[in-house]
Amino acid sequence: MATRAQRWLLSLVGSAGAAALATGGVASGPGPGRPGPLQDETLGMASVPSQWRVVQGIRGETKSCQTASIVTADTSAQVRNHADAQVQTEALEPVSVQPPSRCDIPRLAAFLRRVEAMVIRELNKNWQSHAFDGFEVNWTEQQQMVSCLHTLGYPPAQAQGLHVTGISWNSTGSVVACAYGRVDHGDWSTLKSFVCAWNLDRRGLSPWQPSAVVEAPSAVLCLAFHPIQPSHVAGGLYSGEVLVWDLSRPEDPLLWRTGLTDDTHTDPVSQVVWLPEPGHSHRFQVLSVATDGKVLLWQGTGTGQLQLTEGFALVTQQLPRSTKLKKYPRGETEVGATAVAFSSFDPRLFILGTEGGFPLKCSLAAGEAALTRMPSSVPLWAPAQFTFSPHGGPIYSVSCSPFHRHRWPRPPVLHATGPAPDLAAALSQVPVCCALVPSAPLGFCGCLWGR
């Protein structure tokens, strides 16, 4: 019995192929008992479609995916240029120590004994001072630029057109006082002026509202705070008076005044200075200089008056002959004093600046009477001892050096026509060096005297 596969194969090869298969694959040919030759036969083609592909194609699905875009960037770098350097210090030189045998032991001991009291006094003064309370040392590099911290003013004084004629700091360094006045009217004006003070350490400082305001009967030209009393300030007026105020008493600040007497200056007061009273280091007197040629020493009394205790007068005929004056006038001719400064080494020695432009070396221990007929309740003495080289204009400020005995530096001197000295030495008449400031419109000059 033929199987299903055999029947399917017979349907493909046909009848001839089926006979060959039935005979074992050998076809019978002509002739008795022997097979015939093999022949080529072309049969029809049969195709069988795949049902599996059809089924799989129906159930097939198409999917796709995309990766994120790749970010790229280009950069470059460059290494620094390096350089090597070498230094070599010089060989240390041995420090030469002076042999003990060459030291002047007696002179050294005498010097230490001489300055011991002074050093102890200054140390005690520094120990009792409160000037640096709360101060913190800043060891970082200080800023070299100058900056404006405060701009102070008094609107009523500015409304009257008054000028700032003098300033002074008190002994604590926290209060600054300013004097208002006018010096350009050239008349004995009765216009009132002001003395204003600002406490820069006070919280809520108002630059246009002073902490203390004092009215003066005339223009105030100069101020000087007391060296110890921080609220006492002396002022010189255009009328020639000298007044002392206590700024801690706003209702009645006036302490002492000279009044308009024969002892009072007849010209505007140029400068006032506090001087310690001889024998009393804590009691002070007020010294005033004016353009009338008088140098007066005042002492406060219990009656509210400044009493004249000593006086000096500058007369041209009694000036040292070192002054290069073109012509010596006849009769009495006063020399107007415009500035004063006392030596830090000799309390009797002081320097005067004059209207004529020549500095004078003077002394409070003068023994020669002044050749003047100006009225005075005390004898007037001639203090001038030495005259320096004259200037081209009046001297407005002088100040003695606290470090060098023979030099007295001062701020630049204002003058009208020529150069004027700035530094002078007490033992030399001719300046060592001189420098003119070209940017000053009226001409400022600084000179140095020395030996």
Short mmCIF file of C-alpha atoms in Angstrom, two decimals:
data_model
loop_
_atom_site.label_atom_id
_atom_site.label_comp_id
_atom_site.label_asym_id
_atom_site.label_seq_id
_atom_site.Cartn_x
_atom_site.Cartn_y
_atom_site.Cartn_z
CA MET A 1 0.00 0.00 0.00
CA ALA A 2 1.55 3.24 -1.14
CA THR A 3 1.99 5.94 1.43
CA ARG A 4 0.77 9.56 1.16
CA ALA A 5 4.27 10.76 0.28
CA GLN A 6 4.65 8.20 -2.52
CA ARG A 7 1.36 9.30 -4.05
CA TRP A 8 2.40 12.89 -3.94
CA LEU A 9 5.77 12.09 -5.60
CA LEU A 10 4.02 10.15 -8.41
CA SER A 11 1.82 13.08 -9.22
CA LEU A 12 4.93 15.19 -9.71
CA VAL A 13 7.01 12.91 -12.00
CA GLY A 14 4.17 11.73 -14.19
CA SER A 15 3.37 8.35 -15.69
CA ALA A 16 6.80 7.68 -17.19
CA GLY A 17 8.58 8.47 -14.00
CA ALA A 18 6.17 6.23 -12.16
CA ALA A 19 7.02 3.27 -14.42
CA ALA A 20 10.69 3.81 -13.89
CA LEU A 21 10.24 3.88 -10.21
CA ALA A 22 8.19 0.73 -10.37
CA THR A 23 10.92 -1.15 -12.17
CA GLY A 24 13.68 -0.07 -9.79
CA GLY A 25 14.83 2.89 -11.82
CA VAL A 26 15.72 0.89 -15.01
CA ALA A 27 13.76 1.70 -18.17
CA SER A 28 13.07 -1.07 -20.68
CA GLY A 29 14.34 -0.43 -24.18
CA PRO A 30 14.07 -2.15 -27.47
CA GLY A 31 15.30 -5.52 -27.69
CA PRO A 32 14.45 -8.66 -25.95
CA GLY A 33 15.54 -8.90 -22.34
CA ARG A 34 17.81 -5.78 -22.16
CA PRO A 35 17.16 -2.24 -20.99
CA GLY A 36 16.80 0.65 -23.40
CA PRO A 37 19.04 3.82 -23.45
CA LEU A 38 18.45 6.73 -21.06
CA GLN A 39 16.63 9.76 -22.45
CA ASP A 40 16.28 13.38 -21.28
CA GLU A 41 12.79 14.54 -20.48
CA THR A 42 11.62 17.99 -19.52
CA LEU A 43 8.93 17.99 -16.94
CA GLY A 44 6.65 20.86 -15.80
CA MET A 45 7.55 23.01 -12.77
CA ALA A 46 5.60 22.92 -9.56
CA SER A 47 5.72 25.62 -6.87
CA VAL A 48 4.64 25.25 -3.28
CA PRO A 49 4.06 28.63 -1.51
CA SER A 50 5.21 28.90 2.12
CA GLN A 51 2.36 29.25 4.52
CA TRP A 52 4.75 30.03 7.41
CA ARG A 53 6.00 33.26 5.88
CA VAL A 54 2.44 34.38 5.31
CA VAL A 55 1.48 33.74 8.91
CA GLN A 56 4.63 35.38 10.29
CA GLY A 57 4.25 38.42 8.06
CA ILE A 58 0.76 39.12 9.39
CA ARG A 59 1.96 39.09 12.99
CA GLY A 60 5.14 41.13 12.33
CA GLU A 61 5.61 44.65 13.84
CA THR A 62 7.92 47.49 12.80
CA LYS A 63 9.70 49.53 15.50
CA SER A 64 12.48 52.12 15.51
CA CYS A 65 14.56 54.13 18.07
CA GLN A 66 16.91 57.13 18.03
CA THR A 67 19.76 57.96 20.46
CA ALA A 68 20.24 61.49 21.80
CA SER A 69 22.52 63.78 19.84
CA ILE A 70 26.12 63.78 21.05
CA VAL A 71 27.40 67.21 22.19
CA THR A 72 30.96 67.97 21.22
CA ALA A 73 33.19 70.96 22.05
CA ASP A 74 36.72 71.97 21.20
CA THR A 75 39.06 73.83 23.60
CA SER A 76 42.71 74.55 23.93
CA ALA A 77 45.12 75.32 26.77
CA GLN A 78 48.52 76.86 27.00
CA VAL A 79 51.01 76.38 29.80
CA ARG A 80 52.70 79.39 31.42
CA ASN A 81 56.18 80.48 30.75
CA HIS A 82 58.39 79.83 33.72
CA ALA A 83 61.65 81.52 34.52
CA ASP A 84 64.18 80.70 37.18
CA ALA A 85 66.38 83.25 38.92
CA GLN A 86 68.97 83.03 41.60
CA VAL A 87 70.23 85.61 44.10
CA GLN A 88 73.07 85.62 46.49
CA THR A 89 73.20 87.72 49.62
CA GLU A 90 76.35 89.50 50.56
CA ALA A 91 78.46 88.19 53.30
CA LEU A 92 77.48 89.64 56.67
CA GLU A 93 79.94 92.13 57.99
CA PRO A 94 80.74 91.82 61.66
CA VAL A 95 79.16 94.59 63.71
CA SER A 96 81.79 96.65 65.35
CA VAL A 97 81.06 97.15 69.02
CA GLN A 98 82.60 100.12 70.69
CA PRO A 99 84.89 99.02 73.44
CA PRO A 100 83.58 99.88 76.88
CA SER A 101 86.75 101.74 77.61
CA ARG A 102 85.90 104.38 74.93
CA CYS A 103 82.46 105.24 76.44
CA ASP A 104 82.33 108.34 78.58
CA ILE A 105 80.63 106.80 81.59
CA PRO A 106 80.52 109.98 83.71
CA ARG A 107 78.92 112.05 80.93
CA LEU A 108 76.42 109.27 80.21
CA ALA A 109 75.47 109.05 83.87
CA ALA A 110 75.11 112.81 84.08
CA PHE A 111 72.88 112.83 81.03
CA LEU A 112 70.65 110.10 82.44
CA ARG A 113 70.32 111.91 85.75
CA ARG A 114 69.50 115.15 83.92
CA VAL A 115 66.71 113.67 81.80
CA GLU A 116 65.36 111.21 84.36
CA ALA A 117 62.83 113.62 85.84
CA MET A 118 61.64 114.69 82.40
CA VAL A 119 61.20 111.08 81.19
CA ILE A 120 59.36 110.06 84.38
CA ARG A 121 57.09 113.10 84.07
CA GLU A 122 56.22 112.30 80.45
CA LEU A 123 55.63 108.62 81.27
CA ASN A 124 53.27 109.56 84.07
CA LYS A 125 51.48 111.98 81.79
CA ASN A 126 51.06 109.30 79.11
CA TRP A 127 49.88 106.79 81.70
CA GLN A 128 47.15 109.15 82.91
CA SER A 129 46.08 110.28 79.45
CA HIS A 130 42.92 108.88 77.86
CA ALA A 131 43.72 110.10 74.36
CA PHE A 132 44.19 106.57 73.01
CA ASP A 133 41.39 104.80 74.86
CA GLY A 134 39.70 102.36 72.49
CA PHE A 135 42.42 102.78 69.86
CA GLU A 136 43.33 99.60 68.01
CA VAL A 137 46.64 99.31 66.24
CA ASN A 138 46.32 98.54 62.54
CA TRP A 139 49.47 96.82 61.35
CA THR A 140 48.30 96.62 57.76
CA GLU A 141 49.60 99.00 55.16
CA GLN A 142 48.03 102.40 55.59
CA GLN A 143 46.24 104.04 52.70
CA GLN A 144 48.33 106.76 51.13
CA MET A 145 45.38 108.69 49.72
CA VAL A 146 44.01 111.61 51.74
CA SER A 147 40.25 111.52 52.13
CA CYS A 148 37.84 114.16 53.41
CA LEU A 149 36.08 112.90 56.54
CA HIS A 150 33.95 115.92 57.44
CA THR A 151 32.95 119.23 55.90
CA LEU A 152 31.93 121.54 58.73
CA GLY A 153 30.16 124.87 58.61
CA TYR A 154 27.85 127.28 60.40
CA PRO A 155 25.04 128.59 58.13
CA PRO A 156 24.46 131.92 60.01
CA ALA A 157 28.14 132.80 59.66
CA GLN A 158 28.13 131.89 55.99
CA ALA A 159 24.99 133.94 55.45
CA GLN A 160 26.86 137.02 56.75
CA GLY A 161 29.77 136.34 54.42
CA LEU A 162 32.22 135.67 57.27
CA HIS A 163 35.52 133.95 56.63
CA VAL A 164 37.28 131.20 58.55
CA THR A 165 40.12 133.04 60.29
CA GLY A 166 41.47 130.38 62.64
CA ILE A 167 41.11 126.79 63.83
CA SER A 168 42.39 124.91 66.89
CA TRP A 169 42.19 121.37 68.31
CA ASN A 170 41.63 120.81 72.02
CA SER A 171 43.91 118.73 74.24
CA THR A 172 41.90 115.51 73.78
CA GLY A 173 41.99 115.73 69.99
CA SER A 174 38.23 115.24 69.68
CA VAL A 175 36.99 118.85 69.46
CA VAL A 176 37.91 121.31 66.74
CA ALA A 177 37.07 125.00 67.08
CA CYS A 178 36.69 127.45 64.23
CA ALA A 179 36.80 131.25 64.33
CA TYR A 180 34.71 133.35 61.95
CA GLY A 181 35.45 136.94 60.98
CA ARG A 182 36.35 139.34 58.19
CA VAL A 183 39.63 141.09 57.55
CA ASP A 184 38.96 142.53 54.11
CA HIS A 185 36.74 145.47 55.06
CA GLY A 186 39.63 147.54 56.46
CA ASP A 187 37.45 149.28 59.04
CA TRP A 188 36.71 148.93 62.73
CA SER A 189 33.48 147.15 61.98
CA THR A 190 31.10 146.27 64.79
CA LEU A 191 29.88 143.20 62.93
CA LYS A 192 29.58 140.28 65.33
CA SER A 193 31.34 137.03 64.62
CA PHE A 194 31.25 133.50 65.98
CA VAL A 195 33.42 130.80 67.52
CA CYS A 196 32.05 127.33 66.74
CA ALA A 197 33.17 123.93 68.04
CA TRP A 198 32.39 120.41 66.82
CA ASN A 199 32.94 117.21 68.82
CA LEU A 200 33.96 114.74 66.14
CA ASP A 201 33.71 111.76 68.51
CA ARG A 202 30.07 112.40 69.33
CA ARG A 203 27.50 110.09 67.79
CA GLY A 204 25.13 111.70 65.38
CA LEU A 205 27.56 114.48 64.42
CA SER A 206 25.83 117.19 62.39
CA PRO A 207 28.39 119.00 60.19
CA TRP A 208 26.18 122.10 59.91
CA GLN A 209 25.18 122.26 63.59
CA PRO A 210 28.13 122.93 65.95
CA SER A 211 28.05 121.47 69.45
CA ALA A 212 28.98 124.90 70.86
CA VAL A 213 28.52 128.41 69.42
CA VAL A 214 29.90 131.59 71.03
CA GLU A 215 29.17 135.09 69.77
CA ALA A 216 32.07 137.56 69.75
CA PRO A 217 31.72 141.38 69.71
CA SER A 218 34.26 141.68 66.89
CA ALA A 219 35.90 139.54 64.24
CA VAL A 220 37.90 136.69 65.78
CA LEU A 221 41.26 136.33 64.04
CA CYS A 222 42.97 133.54 66.03
CA LEU A 223 42.20 130.71 68.46
CA ALA A 224 44.18 128.56 70.87
CA PHE A 225 42.85 125.79 73.13
CA HIS A 226 44.19 125.38 76.65
CA PRO A 227 46.96 122.73 76.85
CA ILE A 228 45.23 120.92 79.75
CA GLN A 229 41.65 122.19 80.04
CA PRO A 230 39.89 120.79 76.95
CA SER A 231 36.98 123.26 77.13
CA HIS A 232 38.97 126.51 77.56
CA VAL A 233 39.84 128.40 74.40
CA ALA A 234 41.46 131.82 73.95
CA GLY A 235 40.78 134.12 71.03
CA GLY A 236 42.18 137.36 69.65
CA LEU A 237 39.80 139.92 68.19
CA TYR A 238 40.10 142.46 65.39
CA SER A 239 39.48 145.19 67.97
CA GLY A 240 42.65 144.23 69.89
CA GLU A 241 40.90 142.42 72.75
CA VAL A 242 41.84 138.97 74.05
CA LEU A 243 39.05 136.76 75.38
CA VAL A 244 38.94 133.32 77.02
CA TRP A 245 35.80 131.17 76.79
CA ASP A 246 34.68 128.00 78.54
CA LEU A 247 32.77 125.98 75.93
CA SER A 248 31.31 123.70 78.61
CA ARG A 249 29.15 126.61 79.81
CA PRO A 250 26.81 127.38 76.91
CA GLU A 251 24.78 129.93 78.90
CA ASP A 252 27.75 132.06 80.03
CA PRO A 253 30.92 130.89 78.25
CA LEU A 254 33.06 134.03 78.81
CA LEU A 255 35.74 133.49 81.47
CA TRP A 256 38.12 136.43 81.08
CA ARG A 257 38.63 139.39 78.78
CA THR A 258 41.16 142.22 78.56
CA GLY A 259 38.67 144.97 77.90
CA LEU A 260 39.50 148.15 75.99
CA THR A 261 42.13 149.73 78.26
CA ASP A 262 45.52 151.34 77.76
CA ASP A 263 47.11 147.91 78.04
CA THR A 264 45.00 146.44 75.25
CA HIS A 265 46.37 146.09 71.75
CA THR A 266 45.50 148.96 69.47
CA ASP A 267 45.69 146.80 66.34
CA PRO A 268 44.15 143.41 65.47
CA VAL A 269 45.54 140.47 67.44
CA SER A 270 47.53 138.15 65.17
CA GLN A 271 48.03 135.15 67.44
CA VAL A 272 47.44 133.93 71.00
CA VAL A 273 49.50 131.26 72.80
CA TRP A 274 49.15 129.53 76.19
CA LEU A 275 52.38 129.56 78.25
CA PRO A 276 53.01 127.75 81.55
CA GLU A 277 53.41 130.09 84.47
CA PRO A 278 56.96 130.03 85.90
CA GLY A 279 57.08 127.70 88.88
CA HIS A 280 53.59 126.29 88.23
CA SER A 281 53.43 123.65 85.52
CA HIS A 282 49.63 123.40 85.70
CA ARG A 283 48.91 127.14 85.62
CA PHE A 284 49.02 128.93 82.31
CA GLN A 285 49.12 132.49 81.00
CA VAL A 286 47.96 133.85 77.66
CA LEU A 287 50.46 135.56 75.37
CA SER A 288 49.18 137.73 72.53
CA VAL A 289 50.94 139.42 69.61
CA ALA A 290 49.49 142.09 67.35
CA THR A 291 50.43 144.33 64.48
CA ASP A 292 50.86 147.27 66.88
CA GLY A 293 54.29 145.81 67.75
CA LYS A 294 53.43 144.66 71.28
CA VAL A 295 53.83 141.21 72.79
CA LEU A 296 51.72 141.00 75.96
CA LEU A 297 51.45 138.35 78.67
CA TRP A 298 48.08 138.08 80.45
CA GLN A 299 46.97 136.36 83.66
CA GLY A 300 43.34 135.52 84.48
CA THR A 301 41.89 136.92 87.69
CA GLY A 302 38.84 136.10 89.77
CA THR A 303 37.01 139.20 88.54
CA GLY A 304 36.74 137.92 85.00
CA GLN A 305 39.52 140.18 83.73
CA LEU A 306 42.84 139.37 82.06
CA GLN A 307 45.52 141.32 83.88
CA LEU A 308 48.71 142.35 82.11
CA THR A 309 51.74 140.86 83.88
CA GLU A 310 54.53 141.49 81.37
CA GLY A 311 54.93 143.32 78.09
CA PHE A 312 57.34 143.66 75.17
CA ALA A 313 57.51 146.08 72.27
CA LEU A 314 59.22 145.87 68.89
CA VAL A 315 60.78 149.14 67.81
CA THR A 316 62.73 149.46 64.58
CA GLN A 317 65.57 151.40 66.21
CA GLN A 318 66.21 148.53 68.65
CA LEU A 319 66.29 145.72 66.12
CA PRO A 320 69.67 144.01 65.59
CA ARG A 321 71.68 145.56 62.80
CA SER A 322 71.70 142.29 60.87
CA THR A 323 68.34 143.33 59.41
CA LYS A 324 68.78 144.43 55.81
CA LEU A 325 66.57 147.52 55.92
CA LYS A 326 66.92 149.96 53.07
CA LYS A 327 66.29 152.92 55.34
CA TYR A 328 66.01 153.29 59.08
CA PRO A 329 63.18 155.67 59.88
CA ARG A 330 63.51 158.35 62.50
CA GLY A 331 61.56 158.48 65.72
CA GLU A 332 59.45 155.69 67.13
CA THR A 333 58.41 153.08 64.56
CA GLU A 334 56.74 149.93 65.78
CA VAL A 335 57.25 146.63 63.98
CA GLY A 336 54.01 144.72 63.53
CA ALA A 337 54.12 141.12 64.81
CA THR A 338 52.09 138.60 62.81
CA ALA A 339 53.10 135.20 64.24
CA VAL A 340 54.86 133.67 67.25
CA ALA A 341 56.32 130.28 68.15
CA PHE A 342 58.16 129.16 71.29
CA SER A 343 61.12 126.81 71.43
CA SER A 344 60.61 123.28 72.74
CA PHE A 345 64.04 123.32 74.39
CA ASP A 346 64.14 126.81 75.93
CA PRO A 347 60.78 128.13 77.24
CA ARG A 348 62.13 131.69 77.20
CA LEU A 349 63.13 131.65 73.53
CA PHE A 350 60.55 132.45 70.85
CA ILE A 351 60.45 133.40 67.18
CA LEU A 352 58.38 136.30 65.87
CA GLY A 353 57.14 136.78 62.33
CA THR A 354 56.67 140.38 61.25
CA GLU A 355 54.81 142.39 58.66
CA GLY A 356 58.12 143.42 57.13
CA GLY A 357 58.94 139.82 56.26
CA PHE A 358 61.91 139.25 58.59
CA PRO A 359 61.81 136.66 61.42
CA LEU A 360 63.11 137.74 64.82
CA LYS A 361 64.71 135.63 67.50
CA CYS A 362 63.42 136.97 70.83
CA SER A 363 63.63 136.16 74.53
CA LEU A 364 61.32 136.65 77.50
CA ALA A 365 64.38 137.32 79.64
CA ALA A 366 65.10 140.63 77.90
CA GLY A 367 66.60 143.28 80.17
CA GLU A 368 66.58 146.30 77.86
CA ALA A 369 63.65 148.70 78.03
CA ALA A 370 61.79 149.39 74.82
CA LEU A 371 62.15 152.90 73.39
CA THR A 372 58.46 153.54 72.97
CA ARG A 373 55.86 155.95 74.34
CA MET A 374 52.96 153.53 74.08
CA PRO A 375 50.96 153.63 77.32
CA SER A 376 51.25 150.56 79.55
CA SER A 377 50.73 149.67 83.19
CA VAL A 378 53.91 147.53 83.18
CA PRO A 379 57.35 148.23 81.72
CA LEU A 380 57.76 147.23 78.08
CA TRP A 381 60.98 145.46 77.14
CA ALA A 382 62.83 145.02 73.86
CA PRO A 383 62.89 141.25 73.22
CA ALA A 384 64.67 141.05 69.82
CA GLN A 385 68.07 139.37 69.90
CA PHE A 386 68.71 138.28 66.32
CA THR A 387 67.23 139.01 62.90
CA PHE A 388 67.10 136.53 60.05
CA SER A 389 67.25 137.26 56.37
CA PRO A 390 64.17 139.26 55.31
CA HIS A 391 61.36 137.92 53.12
CA GLY A 392 59.51 139.44 50.23
CA GLY A 393 56.20 139.59 52.08
CA PRO A 394 54.61 139.36 55.51
CA ILE A 395 54.98 136.21 57.60
CA TYR A 396 51.71 134.62 58.63
CA SER A 397 52.79 131.54 60.58
CA VAL A 398 55.85 130.15 62.37
CA SER A 399 56.42 126.95 64.38
CA CYS A 400 59.48 125.71 66.25
CA SER A 401 60.74 122.20 65.62
CA PRO A 402 60.18 119.81 68.55
CA PHE A 403 63.09 117.63 67.42
CA HIS A 404 65.94 119.98 66.49
CA ARG A 405 67.17 122.70 68.78
CA HIS A 406 68.49 124.96 66.02
CA ARG A 407 65.64 124.76 63.53
CA TRP A 408 62.16 126.19 63.52
CA PRO A 409 59.99 124.94 60.67
CA ARG A 410 56.77 126.65 59.81
CA PRO A 411 54.04 126.36 57.14
CA PRO A 412 54.57 128.06 53.78
CA VAL A 413 54.66 131.85 54.10
CA LEU A 414 52.23 133.89 52.03
CA HIS A 415 53.67 136.96 50.36
CA ALA A 416 52.93 139.25 47.47
CA THR A 417 56.06 139.80 45.41
CA GLY A 418 58.86 137.37 46.20
CA PRO A 419 59.92 134.13 47.90
CA ALA A 420 59.71 133.75 51.65
CA PRO A 421 61.38 131.22 54.00
CA ASP A 422 59.68 128.17 55.42
CA LEU A 423 62.33 126.71 57.73
CA ALA A 424 64.92 128.66 59.66
CA ALA A 425 67.65 127.89 62.16
CA ALA A 426 68.17 129.85 65.32
CA LEU A 427 71.93 130.13 64.72
CA SER A 428 72.12 131.00 61.04
CA GLN A 429 70.99 134.02 59.06
CA VAL A 430 71.36 132.84 55.44
CA PRO A 431 69.10 130.04 54.12
CA VAL A 432 70.73 126.74 53.17
CA CYS A 433 68.20 125.79 50.50
CA CYS A 434 65.06 127.28 49.03
CA ALA A 435 62.23 125.89 46.86
CA LEU A 436 59.41 127.82 45.17
CA VAL A 437 56.03 126.18 44.63
CA PRO A 438 55.09 127.14 41.05
CA SER A 439 51.42 126.21 41.40
CA ALA A 440 50.74 128.81 44.12
CA PRO A 441 49.02 131.82 42.55
CA LEU A 442 50.39 134.35 45.07
CA GLY A 443 53.79 132.76 45.51
CA PHE A 444 54.69 130.24 48.22
CA CYS A 445 58.23 129.34 49.10
CA GLY A 446 59.99 127.07 51.57
CA CYS A 447 63.53 127.59 52.83
CA LEU A 448 65.76 125.84 55.36
CA TRP A 449 68.21 127.54 57.68
CA GLY A 450 70.90 125.46 59.38
CA ARG A 451 74.48 125.36 60.32
#
